[in-house]
Coordinates of C-alpha atoms in Angstrom, one line a residue:
X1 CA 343.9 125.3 161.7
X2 CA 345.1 124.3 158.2
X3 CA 341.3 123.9 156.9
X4 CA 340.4 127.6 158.0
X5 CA 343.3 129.2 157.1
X6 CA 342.7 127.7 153.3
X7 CA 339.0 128.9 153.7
X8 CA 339.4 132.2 155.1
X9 CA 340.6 133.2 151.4
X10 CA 338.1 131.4 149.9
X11 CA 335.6 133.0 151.9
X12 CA 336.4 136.8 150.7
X13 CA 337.1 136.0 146.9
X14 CA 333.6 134.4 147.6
X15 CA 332.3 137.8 149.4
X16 CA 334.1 140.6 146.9
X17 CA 332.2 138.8 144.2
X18 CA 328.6 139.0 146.0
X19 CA 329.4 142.8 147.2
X20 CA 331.0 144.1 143.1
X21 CA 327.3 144.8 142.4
X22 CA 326.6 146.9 145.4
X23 CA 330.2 148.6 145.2
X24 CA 329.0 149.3 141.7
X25 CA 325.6 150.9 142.8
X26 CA 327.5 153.1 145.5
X27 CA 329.9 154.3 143.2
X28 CA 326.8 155.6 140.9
X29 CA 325.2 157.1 143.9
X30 CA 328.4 159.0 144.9
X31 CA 328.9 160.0 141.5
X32 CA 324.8 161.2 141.4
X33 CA 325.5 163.0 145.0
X34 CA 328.6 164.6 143.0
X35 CA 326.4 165.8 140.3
X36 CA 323.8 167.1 143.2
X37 CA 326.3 169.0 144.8
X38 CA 327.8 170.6 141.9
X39 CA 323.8 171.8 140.4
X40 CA 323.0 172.9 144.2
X41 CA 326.2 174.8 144.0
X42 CA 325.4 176.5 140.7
X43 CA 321.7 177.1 142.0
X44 CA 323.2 178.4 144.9
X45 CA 325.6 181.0 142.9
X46 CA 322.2 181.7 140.9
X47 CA 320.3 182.2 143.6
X48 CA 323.0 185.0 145.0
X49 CA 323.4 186.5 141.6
X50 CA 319.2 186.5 141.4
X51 CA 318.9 188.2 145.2
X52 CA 322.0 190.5 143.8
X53 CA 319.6 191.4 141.0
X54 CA 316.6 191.8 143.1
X55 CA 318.5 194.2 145.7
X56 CA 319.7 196.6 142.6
X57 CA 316.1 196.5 141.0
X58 CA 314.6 197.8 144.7
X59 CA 317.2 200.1 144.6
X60 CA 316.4 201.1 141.5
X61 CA 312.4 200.8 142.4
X62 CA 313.3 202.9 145.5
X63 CA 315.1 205.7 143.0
X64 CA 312.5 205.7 140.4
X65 CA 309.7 206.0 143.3
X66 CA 311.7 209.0 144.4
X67 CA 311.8 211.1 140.6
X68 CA 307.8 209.9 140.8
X69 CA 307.3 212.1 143.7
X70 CA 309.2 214.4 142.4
X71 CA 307.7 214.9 139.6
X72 CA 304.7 215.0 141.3
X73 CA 305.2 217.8 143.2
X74 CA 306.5 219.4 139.8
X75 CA 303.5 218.4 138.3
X76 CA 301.2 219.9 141.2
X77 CA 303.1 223.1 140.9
X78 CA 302.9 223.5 137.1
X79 CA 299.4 222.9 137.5
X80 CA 299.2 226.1 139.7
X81 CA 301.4 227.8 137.5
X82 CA 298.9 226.9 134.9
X83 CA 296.2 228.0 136.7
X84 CA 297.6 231.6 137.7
X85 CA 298.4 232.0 133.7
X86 CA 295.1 230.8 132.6
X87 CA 293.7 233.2 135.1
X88 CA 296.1 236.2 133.9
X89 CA 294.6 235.4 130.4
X90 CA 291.3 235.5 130.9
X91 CA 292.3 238.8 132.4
X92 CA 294.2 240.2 129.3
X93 CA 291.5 238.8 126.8
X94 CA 288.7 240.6 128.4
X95 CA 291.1 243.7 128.4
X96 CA 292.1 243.1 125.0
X97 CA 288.3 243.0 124.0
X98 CA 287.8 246.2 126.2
X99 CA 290.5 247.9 124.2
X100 CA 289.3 246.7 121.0
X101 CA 285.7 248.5 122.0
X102 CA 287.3 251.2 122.6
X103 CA 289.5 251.5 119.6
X104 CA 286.6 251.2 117.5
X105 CA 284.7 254.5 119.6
X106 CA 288.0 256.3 118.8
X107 CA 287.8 255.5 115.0
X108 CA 284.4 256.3 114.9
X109 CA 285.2 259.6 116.5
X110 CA 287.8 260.3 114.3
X111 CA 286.0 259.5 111.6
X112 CA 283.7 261.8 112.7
X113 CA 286.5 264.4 113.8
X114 CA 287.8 264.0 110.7
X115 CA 284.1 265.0 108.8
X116 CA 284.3 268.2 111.0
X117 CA 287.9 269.1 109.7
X118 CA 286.9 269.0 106.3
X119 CA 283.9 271.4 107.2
X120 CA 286.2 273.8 109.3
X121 CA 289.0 274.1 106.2
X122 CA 285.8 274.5 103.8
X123 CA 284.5 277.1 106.2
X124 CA 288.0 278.6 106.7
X125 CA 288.6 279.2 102.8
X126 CA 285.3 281.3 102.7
X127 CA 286.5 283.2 106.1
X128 CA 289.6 284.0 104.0
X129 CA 288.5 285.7 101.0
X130 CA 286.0 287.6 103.7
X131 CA 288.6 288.7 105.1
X132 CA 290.8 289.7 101.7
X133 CA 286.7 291.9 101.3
X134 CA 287.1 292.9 104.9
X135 CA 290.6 294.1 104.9
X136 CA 289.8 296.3 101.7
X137 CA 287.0 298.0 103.8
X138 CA 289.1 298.2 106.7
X139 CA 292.3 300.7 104.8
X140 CA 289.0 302.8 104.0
X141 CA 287.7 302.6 107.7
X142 CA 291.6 303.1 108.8
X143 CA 291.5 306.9 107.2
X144 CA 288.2 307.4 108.6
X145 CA 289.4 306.2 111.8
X146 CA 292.6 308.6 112.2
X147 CA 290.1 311.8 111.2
X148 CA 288.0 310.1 114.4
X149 CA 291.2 309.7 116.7
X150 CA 291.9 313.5 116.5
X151 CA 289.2 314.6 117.5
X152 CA 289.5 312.0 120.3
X153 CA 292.3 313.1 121.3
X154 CA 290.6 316.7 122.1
X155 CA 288.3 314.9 123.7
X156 CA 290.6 312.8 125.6
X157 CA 292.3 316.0 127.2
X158 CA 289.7 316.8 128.7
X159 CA 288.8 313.7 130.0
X160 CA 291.7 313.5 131.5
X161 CA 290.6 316.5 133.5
X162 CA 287.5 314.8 134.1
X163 CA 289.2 311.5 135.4
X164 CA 291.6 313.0 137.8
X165 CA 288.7 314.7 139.5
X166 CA 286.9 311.2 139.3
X167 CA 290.3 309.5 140.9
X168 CA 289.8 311.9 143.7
X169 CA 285.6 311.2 144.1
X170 CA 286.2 307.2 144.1
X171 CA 288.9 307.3 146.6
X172 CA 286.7 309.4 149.0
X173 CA 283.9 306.6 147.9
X174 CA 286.3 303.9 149.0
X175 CA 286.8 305.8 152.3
X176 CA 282.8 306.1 152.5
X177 CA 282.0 302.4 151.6
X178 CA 284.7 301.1 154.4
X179 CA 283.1 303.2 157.2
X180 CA 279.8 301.7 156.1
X181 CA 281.3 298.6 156.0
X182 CA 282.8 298.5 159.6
X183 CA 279.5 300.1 161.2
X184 CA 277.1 297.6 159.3
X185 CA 279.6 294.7 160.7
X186 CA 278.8 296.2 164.1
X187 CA 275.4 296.3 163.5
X188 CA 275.0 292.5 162.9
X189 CA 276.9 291.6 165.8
X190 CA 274.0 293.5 168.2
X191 CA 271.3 290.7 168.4
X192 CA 267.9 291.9 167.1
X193 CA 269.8 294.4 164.9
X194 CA 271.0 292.3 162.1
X195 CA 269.4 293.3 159.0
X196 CA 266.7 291.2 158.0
X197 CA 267.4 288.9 155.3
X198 CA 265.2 288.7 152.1
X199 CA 262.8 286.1 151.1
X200 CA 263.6 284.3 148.3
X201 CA 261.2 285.0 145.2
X202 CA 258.9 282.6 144.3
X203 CA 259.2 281.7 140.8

């Protein structure tokens, strides 16, 4: 018992000096497994803050889709728009080149009017001082005129005679022509009776 109880220590200052090199290589290890786990940690946090990112930019992907569409169907309808203006163009420039046609007829006709006018006052000035001549004729023809309407009036007495008489003559006339009238409507109801109507001359 004395002999192992000396070696027993012995034996383990032998042993801790054959097992320092492999404490020395776990320590390292632990210390590299330490370092691992921190850099897996940090990837890890990346990683989060990278799928963090990558939600917001499909969000944002998802948003701008949205506006595309959007401004699509903008796009589709300005387009119409665009097509119902260039269509109302085409419209008013061929009415604006009708108008313009026109326009020129009406200067040429005024032009022309205008021509005329100038004729008319030219002929109108003559027709004036014809008319200073005539009226000079006209206070001699005046005097001549009133010897004229005495002697009408003489005359006028007695056709006043004359168209009372005639008053009476037409109004017996009217009287006639509706008798005639009445029996020649009867007279063209009767069949066979109807007065014949006259051909048409040949020319």
């Amino acid at each position: 018992m004395g002999k192992w109880s000396l070696a027993a220590p012995l034996v383990l200052l032998g042993a801790s000096g054959c097992l320092s090199p492999l404490t020395s290589r776990l320590d390292a290890i632990n210390q590299q497994l330490a370092t691992m786990r921190c850099q897996l940690a940090e990837a890890n946090a990346r990683l989060g803050h990278a799928e963090a990112t990558l939600d917001q930019a499909n969000a944002r992907l998802g948003s701008a889709e949205d506006k595309l569409i959007e401004a699509n169907g903008r796009l589709g309808q300005a387009l119409d728009q665009l097509d119902t203006t260039n269509a109302k163009l085409g419209n008013l420039e061929g009415r604006v080149t009708d108008l313009d046609g026109k326009l020129g007829s009406v200067d040429r006709k005024l032009d022309t009017l205008q021509g005329k006018l100038e004729s008319v006052d030219d002929r109108l000035g003559a027709t004036n001082k014809s008319i200073v001549s005539v009226e000079g004729q006209l206070s001699g023809t005046n005097s001549r005129l009133d010897q004229t309407n005495a002697k009408l009036d003489g005359i006028n007495n007695g056709l006043g005679a004359t168209n009372a008489r005639l008053d009476v003559t037409n109004k017996k006339l009217d009287g006639t022509n509706a008798r005639i009238e009445i029996i020649d409507q009867a007279i063209r109801k009767i069949p066979g009776l109807a007065p014949a109507t006259p051909a048409p001359r040949k020319k």
